[in-house]
Amino acid sequence: FLSFLLLLTMISGFSARRVLYIGDSITDGGWGRSGGSAKASKDRNHKDLNHVYGHSYMMLCAAYYQSQWPDCDWQFWNRGISGNTLFQMADRWQEDALSLTPDVISILIGTNDVGAYLDECKKSGKAFTIDGFDYNRWKQKYRHLLDTTRTVLPNAELVLCTPFVGKSTGQVRMTITDSLAQIVRKIADDYKAVVVSFDQLFANLQKSEPTPKYWIWDGIHPTAAGHQRMAELWESRCHDLMITNNRVTINVTRDQLEQCPEGPYEASWQSIAAHYRTPEWFQDAKFGIFIHWGVYSVPAAGSEWYPKHMYNGLAKVHREKWGRQSQFGYKDFIPMFKAEKFNASEWAELFREAGARYVIPTAEHHDGFAMYDSKLTRWNAKQMGPCRDIIGELAEAVRHEGLKFGVSNHRIENWDFMYPLNMPKDSTDLFLPDYSDLYGPPQKPTEQSGMGPKALAAAANGGATEAVINEAAQEGRHPQSDAFLNEWELRVHEIIDRYQPDLLYFDNGINYRSLDPWKLRLARYYYNSAHHWQKEVSIQSKAQAYLAGSIQDFERESRAPRKLYDRYWQVDDPIGNKFGYIEGLKLQSADGIIRNLVDNVACGGNLCLNISPKSDGTIPDDQQQILRTIGQWLRQNGEGIYGTRPYKNAIEENIRFTTKDGVIYAFVLRWDGKPFTIQSIDGTRVKSITRLADGKKVGFKKQADGIRVEANGLATNNAIGFKIEII
């Protein structure tokens, strides 16, 4: 499958963008000192830079791109003419559109066509009706205009904006305009154009306070606030067309990505839902190990997000310790990442001793450095740093110990992860051509980015909650370009083919609903591959990223369900206060981790405990001790953990329940060493109770409200397990 990769080349399409906005008065905005008149474009002032764009949404878009990406040779034109209908705009199409040879053509037209129809009815004395408007003629003219454009400018990108009016224009005008908006959406779909639904934007805005006139002052023309919202929507919808062309990617075609092993899975939610089942081995496993280890462990500061923070919040700290970012960038940590003491067999033996049943190392984190032997990027651990296939060595060692092996891939977050929000570009190494295939270069975060202004503002006010980020992801559009996503998909294929992982973990970056085409193809490729391997495997993802075919993952115990859930799940939780290794890492207690494990298992989930190795490849002694303590507890109590399923009553105050083979297991999370009562179990059905830790029988009394367990011992914060056999 990867044989064609030798033919791939690295491309960087950074180039000027020539963008035309054309339409009526809403776009016009008095550009070229027209004074709001219908003056022809050739008669307007093209030299007065104060007025060359007018004051519409078009001006706001141009200002946004030119200010945020000054290194791109932008060229913008406003060719809106007040009062124009579609047919009047068509008459000037050659001069005002085609002759400019734009790369992007944005069209907003239609409101005056409706107005002209109503005026004609008034003059002729005819009653105006919704059906009286000639929709077919309007549609044919619009299509003819686009056909001409495609013939003359075959590479031009089309952006079709829907017309709109306010409520004050009356029901007939609103209904006809809404019909034209639907026509524009259908045409956009047919011509594979980007559609910007201004009608839906204002319909939603006019439902909000303070009043509809706050957004559209006369029923037709937006206010300044309305134009701002139009610009924001246009920028969001047209992101790919405008600012993603300087990202270096592998040149891979869609046909190449359609290559897939034969099997029962198709790239649809219906197919995946029909064929996917959560692996039984995973439901039995309960406890796994997650590993955040990479180049970021060298600076050992801040967190595993050091590659982002060294160009942002920790910029001063980095300069003082390592030097200026233009001279010592993230790439310069790679030779220092030697992993000279790394022993995959010792790690795997420790994980087995800890009681883990599966292991998930990070194959590639947000930093873009691959911890595996890759043919798709030179920035990998086999060619640089350790000069070892870290993932390959771990896969072999972990499987040798009888454990399942998965990988996590976070590359999709690399898109804008390292962008310097408050540093001049030339004060970093991020935009140097020699390193573009590592850094990207990074793109500027947007509102649709998990690290964009919205998330940053939420973080400044106490934290960007998972709900806030997920809501934006579900409703918005992913910021990445198609070319970047195609490369990401190809890289995941490489990992799947090379290591045949039992689990494939993705972070929050894939949550966007708009990423479904890529996610579905990946699921098809992975699950059909596993069909040939004859293995039970699963994707793991956050929130509702996968509507089917995935184990849902919750990041940190604070987000874990504390009741029975409608799908199988796990929590990935760090052993310390960070996922990656840092100096002074504050660790959880083994008792607390065990209680979390019991809580999760009782509610139908797993715990995947993250460890944080040092850059030399050692797992710190204090982390090892915690793992061994957990392993010792599981050797005594694992009967009530491994292979169990949730009991019908999962939680009763300080007690958690599991069940297996007709036996109920009760775990007291914190025990005061005294007898206790269980109300969730019918005392008349209890045959015997055994303490799991030592196998000793425990007395009990049947009571009206359940059963009294006559256990005594030393008070402990550790969970104590009991086996309850039922008649």
CSV table of C-alpha atoms in Angstrom, one decimal, residues 123-391:
chain,number,residue,atom,x,y,z
A,123,LYS,CA,-46.5,50.1,-11.5
A,124,SER,CA,-48.6,47.8,-13.6
A,125,GLY,CA,-51.3,47.5,-10.9
A,126,LYS,CA,-50.8,43.7,-10.7
A,127,ALA,CA,-51.1,42.0,-7.3
A,128,PHE,CA,-47.7,40.7,-6.3
A,129,THR,CA,-47.7,37.1,-5.2
A,130,ILE,CA,-45.0,34.7,-4.1
A,131,ASP,CA,-45.5,32.5,-7.2
A,132,GLY,CA,-45.4,35.5,-9.6
A,133,PHE,CA,-41.6,35.8,-9.3
A,134,ASP,CA,-39.8,34.0,-12.2
A,135,TYR,CA,-37.5,31.8,-10.2
A,136,ASN,CA,-36.5,29.6,-13.1
A,137,ARG,CA,-35.3,32.6,-15.2
A,138,TRP,CA,-33.3,33.9,-12.2
A,139,LYS,CA,-31.8,30.4,-11.6
A,140,GLN,CA,-30.8,29.9,-15.2
A,141,LYS,CA,-29.1,33.3,-15.3
A,142,TYR,CA,-27.1,32.6,-12.2
A,143,ARG,CA,-26.0,29.3,-13.5
A,144,HIS,CA,-25.1,30.8,-16.9
A,145,LEU,CA,-22.9,33.3,-15.1
A,146,LEU,CA,-21.0,30.5,-13.3
A,147,ASP,CA,-20.7,28.4,-16.4
A,148,THR,CA,-19.1,31.3,-18.2
A,149,THR,CA,-16.8,31.9,-15.2
A,150,ARG,CA,-15.7,28.2,-15.1
A,151,THR,CA,-14.9,28.4,-18.8
A,152,VAL,CA,-12.8,31.5,-18.6
A,153,LEU,CA,-11.4,31.0,-15.1
A,154,PRO,CA,-11.4,27.3,-14.5
A,155,ASN,CA,-9.3,27.5,-11.3
A,156,ALA,CA,-11.2,30.3,-9.7
A,157,GLU,CA,-12.9,29.4,-6.3
A,158,LEU,CA,-16.5,30.4,-6.0
A,159,VAL,CA,-18.2,31.7,-2.9
A,160,LEU,CA,-21.9,32.1,-3.1
A,161,CYS,CA,-23.6,34.2,-0.5
A,162,THR,CA,-27.4,33.9,0.1
A,163,PRO,CA,-29.5,37.0,-0.1
A,164,PHE,CA,-31.5,38.2,2.9
A,165,VAL,CA,-34.0,40.8,4.1
A,166,GLY,CA,-35.4,41.8,7.5
A,167,LYS,CA,-38.9,41.2,8.9
A,168,SER,CA,-39.9,44.8,8.2
A,169,THR,CA,-39.9,44.3,4.5
A,170,GLY,CA,-43.1,42.2,4.6
A,171,GLN,CA,-44.0,38.5,4.3
A,172,VAL,CA,-44.0,38.4,0.5
A,173,ARG,CA,-40.6,39.9,0.1
A,174,MET,CA,-39.2,37.7,2.8
A,175,THR,CA,-40.6,34.5,1.4
A,176,ILE,CA,-39.3,35.2,-2.2
A,177,THR,CA,-35.9,36.2,-0.8
A,178,ASP,CA,-35.8,33.0,1.2
A,179,SER,CA,-36.6,31.0,-1.9
A,180,LEU,CA,-33.7,32.7,-3.7
A,181,ALA,CA,-31.4,31.8,-0.8
A,182,GLN,CA,-32.4,28.1,-1.2
A,183,ILE,CA,-31.7,28.3,-4.9
A,184,VAL,CA,-28.2,29.7,-4.2
A,185,ARG,CA,-27.5,26.9,-1.7
A,186,LYS,CA,-28.5,24.3,-4.3
A,187,ILE,CA,-26.4,26.0,-7.0
A,188,ALA,CA,-23.4,26.1,-4.6
A,189,ASP,CA,-23.8,22.4,-4.0
A,190,ASP,CA,-24.0,21.6,-7.7
A,191,TYR,CA,-20.9,23.7,-8.5
A,192,LYS,CA,-18.9,22.6,-5.4
A,193,ALA,CA,-18.8,26.2,-4.3
A,194,VAL,CA,-18.5,27.5,-0.7
A,195,VAL,CA,-21.9,28.8,0.5
A,196,VAL,CA,-22.2,31.6,3.0
A,197,SER,CA,-25.7,31.6,4.5
A,198,PHE,CA,-26.3,35.2,5.4
A,199,ASP,CA,-30.0,34.6,5.5
A,200,GLN,CA,-29.7,32.1,8.3
A,201,LEU,CA,-27.2,34.4,10.1
A,202,PHE,CA,-29.7,37.3,10.2
A,203,ALA,CA,-32.6,35.0,10.9
A,204,ASN,CA,-30.9,33.9,14.1
A,205,LEU,CA,-29.6,37.4,15.0
A,206,GLN,CA,-33.1,38.9,14.6
A,207,LYS,CA,-34.4,36.5,17.2
A,208,SER,CA,-32.0,38.0,19.8
A,209,GLU,CA,-31.9,41.2,21.7
A,210,PRO,CA,-31.9,44.1,21.6
A,211,THR,CA,-34.1,44.5,18.4
A,212,PRO,CA,-34.0,43.3,14.8
A,213,LYS,CA,-33.1,46.8,13.7
A,214,TYR,CA,-29.9,46.5,15.7
A,215,TRP,CA,-28.7,44.2,12.9
A,216,ILE,CA,-30.6,45.5,9.8
A,217,TRP,CA,-31.6,49.1,10.1
A,218,ASP,CA,-34.0,49.4,7.1
A,219,GLY,CA,-34.9,45.8,6.5
A,220,ILE,CA,-32.3,45.5,3.7
A,221,HIS,CA,-29.0,47.0,4.7
A,222,PRO,CA,-27.0,45.7,7.7
A,223,THR,CA,-25.8,48.0,10.4
A,224,ALA,CA,-22.1,48.2,11.3
A,225,ALA,CA,-22.7,45.4,13.8
A,226,GLY,CA,-24.5,43.4,11.1
A,227,HIS,CA,-21.6,43.8,8.7
A,228,GLN,CA,-19.2,42.6,11.4
A,229,ARG,CA,-21.2,39.4,11.8
A,230,MET,CA,-21.3,38.9,8.1
A,231,ALA,CA,-17.5,39.3,7.9
A,232,GLU,CA,-17.0,36.8,10.7
A,233,LEU,CA,-19.2,34.2,9.0
A,234,TRP,CA,-17.5,34.8,5.6
A,235,GLU,CA,-14.1,34.4,7.1
A,236,SER,CA,-15.1,31.2,8.9
A,237,ARG,CA,-16.7,29.6,5.8
A,238,CYS,CA,-13.9,30.6,3.5
A,239,HIS,CA,-11.0,29.7,5.7
A,240,ASP,CA,-9.5,27.1,3.4
A,241,LEU,CA,-9.7,29.3,0.4
A,242,MET,CA,-7.9,32.2,2.0
A,243,ILE,CA,-5.2,31.4,4.5
A,244,THR,CA,-4.2,27.8,4.4
A,245,ASN,CA,-2.0,27.7,1.3
A,246,ASN,CA,1.3,28.2,3.1
A,247,ARG,CA,1.1,25.0,5.0
A,248,VAL,CA,3.6,22.4,3.8
A,249,THR,CA,2.0,19.1,3.2
A,250,ILE,CA,2.5,15.8,1.4
A,251,ASN,CA,1.0,15.8,-2.1
A,252,VAL,CA,-1.6,13.0,-1.8
A,253,THR,CA,-4.7,12.6,-3.9
A,254,ARG,CA,-8.2,11.7,-2.7
A,255,ASP,CA,-8.0,8.6,-5.0
A,256,GLN,CA,-5.0,7.3,-3.1
A,257,LEU,CA,-6.8,7.7,0.2
A,258,GLU,CA,-9.8,5.8,-1.1
A,259,GLN,CA,-7.6,2.7,-1.3
A,260,CYS,CA,-8.8,0.4,1.5
A,261,PRO,CA,-8.6,-3.3,2.5
A,262,GLU,CA,-11.8,-5.1,1.6
A,263,GLY,CA,-14.2,-5.8,4.4
A,264,PRO,CA,-17.6,-5.3,5.8
A,265,TYR,CA,-17.1,-1.6,6.8
A,266,GLU,CA,-18.1,1.3,4.6
A,267,ALA,CA,-17.4,4.9,5.3
A,268,SER,CA,-20.8,5.7,6.8
A,269,TRP,CA,-22.2,5.9,10.3
A,270,GLN,CA,-24.9,3.4,9.4
A,271,SER,CA,-22.3,0.8,8.3
A,272,ILE,CA,-20.0,1.4,11.3
A,273,ALA,CA,-22.9,1.2,13.8
A,274,ALA,CA,-24.1,-2.0,12.1
A,275,HIS,CA,-20.8,-3.8,12.4
A,276,TYR,CA,-18.9,-2.3,15.3
A,277,ARG,CA,-18.9,-3.9,18.7
A,278,THR,CA,-16.7,-2.8,21.7
A,279,PRO,CA,-14.1,-5.6,22.0
A,280,GLU,CA,-14.8,-8.0,24.8
A,281,TRP,CA,-11.2,-8.0,25.8
A,282,PHE,CA,-11.4,-4.2,26.4
A,283,GLN,CA,-14.5,-4.5,28.6
A,284,ASP,CA,-12.6,-7.2,30.6
A,285,ALA,CA,-9.3,-5.3,30.8
A,286,LYS,CA,-10.4,-2.4,33.1
A,287,PHE,CA,-6.9,-0.9,33.6
A,288,GLY,CA,-4.5,0.4,31.0
A,289,ILE,CA,-1.4,2.6,30.8
A,290,PHE,CA,-1.2,5.8,28.7
A,291,ILE,CA,2.3,7.3,28.0
A,292,HIS,CA,3.1,10.9,27.2
A,293,TRP,CA,6.7,10.8,26.2
A,294,GLY,CA,8.5,12.9,23.5
A,295,VAL,CA,10.8,15.7,22.8
A,296,TYR,CA,8.9,17.9,25.3
A,297,SER,CA,10.3,15.9,28.1
A,298,VAL,CA,13.7,17.5,27.5
A,299,PRO,CA,12.9,21.0,28.8
A,300,ALA,CA,10.7,19.3,31.4
A,301,ALA,CA,8.9,22.6,32.2
A,302,GLY,CA,5.3,23.7,32.0
A,303,SER,CA,3.8,20.6,30.6
A,304,GLU,CA,3.7,18.5,27.4
A,305,TRP,CA,2.5,21.7,25.8
A,306,TYR,CA,5.9,23.3,26.2
A,307,PRO,CA,6.4,23.5,22.4
A,308,LYS,CA,3.4,25.8,22.3
A,309,HIS,CA,4.1,27.7,25.5
A,310,MET,CA,7.8,28.4,24.7
A,311,TYR,CA,6.6,30.7,21.9
A,312,ASN,CA,3.8,32.1,24.0
A,313,GLY,CA,3.3,32.2,27.8
A,314,LEU,CA,6.7,30.7,28.6
A,315,ALA,CA,8.6,32.7,26.0
A,316,LYS,CA,10.6,34.7,28.7
A,317,VAL,CA,11.4,31.5,30.7
A,318,HIS,CA,12.6,29.8,27.5
A,319,ARG,CA,14.9,32.7,26.5
A,320,GLU,CA,16.4,33.0,29.9
A,321,LYS,CA,17.3,29.3,30.1
A,322,TRP,CA,17.9,28.2,26.5
A,323,GLY,CA,18.3,31.4,24.4
A,324,ARG,CA,16.2,33.3,21.9
A,325,GLN,CA,13.6,31.3,20.0
A,326,SER,CA,15.1,32.4,16.7
A,327,GLN,CA,18.3,30.8,17.7
A,328,PHE,CA,17.2,27.9,19.9
A,329,GLY,CA,13.8,26.7,18.9
A,330,TYR,CA,11.8,23.6,19.6
A,331,LYS,CA,13.7,21.7,16.9
A,332,ASP,CA,16.9,22.2,18.9
A,333,PHE,CA,15.6,20.0,21.7
A,334,ILE,CA,15.5,17.0,19.3
A,335,PRO,CA,19.2,16.1,19.4
A,336,MET,CA,19.0,16.3,23.2
A,337,PHE,CA,16.2,13.8,23.3
A,338,LYS,CA,18.4,10.7,23.4
A,339,ALA,CA,16.4,8.2,25.4
A,340,GLU,CA,19.7,6.5,26.2
A,341,LYS,CA,18.3,4.5,29.1
A,342,PHE,CA,15.1,3.5,27.5
A,343,ASN,CA,14.4,-0.3,27.8
A,344,ALA,CA,11.1,-1.3,26.3
A,345,SER,CA,11.2,-4.7,28.0
A,346,GLU,CA,11.6,-3.2,31.4
A,347,TRP,CA,8.8,-0.8,30.8
A,348,ALA,CA,6.5,-3.6,29.6
A,349,GLU,CA,7.3,-5.8,32.6
A,350,LEU,CA,6.5,-2.9,34.9
A,351,PHE,CA,3.2,-2.4,33.2
A,352,ARG,CA,2.3,-6.0,33.6
A,353,GLU,CA,3.3,-6.0,37.2
A,354,ALA,CA,1.1,-2.9,37.7
A,355,GLY,CA,-1.9,-5.0,36.6
A,356,ALA,CA,-2.4,-3.1,33.3
A,357,ARG,CA,-4.0,-5.1,30.5
A,358,TYR,CA,-3.3,-2.6,27.6
A,359,VAL,CA,-0.7,0.1,26.9
A,360,ILE,CA,-1.2,3.3,24.7
A,361,PRO,CA,2.0,5.3,24.0
A,362,THR,CA,1.7,8.6,22.2
A,363,ALA,CA,2.9,8.0,18.6
A,364,GLU,CA,2.8,11.6,17.7
A,365,HIS,CA,1.8,14.5,20.0
A,366,HIS,CA,0.8,18.1,19.1
A,367,ASP,CA,4.4,18.9,18.4
A,368,GLY,CA,4.5,17.0,15.2
A,369,PHE,CA,7.5,14.7,16.1
A,370,ALA,CA,6.8,11.1,15.2
A,371,MET,CA,7.9,8.6,17.9
A,372,TYR,CA,8.0,5.8,15.2
A,373,ASP,CA,9.8,4.9,12.1
A,374,SER,CA,8.0,6.9,9.4
A,375,LYS,CA,8.5,7.1,5.6
A,376,LEU,CA,6.3,10.2,5.5
A,377,THR,CA,8.3,12.6,7.7
A,378,ARG,CA,12.0,13.0,8.4
A,379,TRP,CA,11.1,14.3,11.8
A,380,ASN,CA,10.8,10.9,13.5
A,381,ALA,CA,12.6,9.1,16.4
A,382,LYS,CA,14.2,6.6,14.1
A,383,GLN,CA,16.1,9.2,12.1
A,384,MET,CA,16.6,11.8,14.8
A,385,GLY,CA,17.0,12.1,18.6
A,386,PRO,CA,17.1,8.5,19.9
A,387,CYS,CA,17.5,7.0,16.4
A,388,ARG,CA,15.2,4.2,17.5
A,389,ASP,CA,11.7,3.1,16.5
A,390,ILE,CA,10.2,3.8,20.0
A,391,ILE,CA,6.7,2.7,19.1
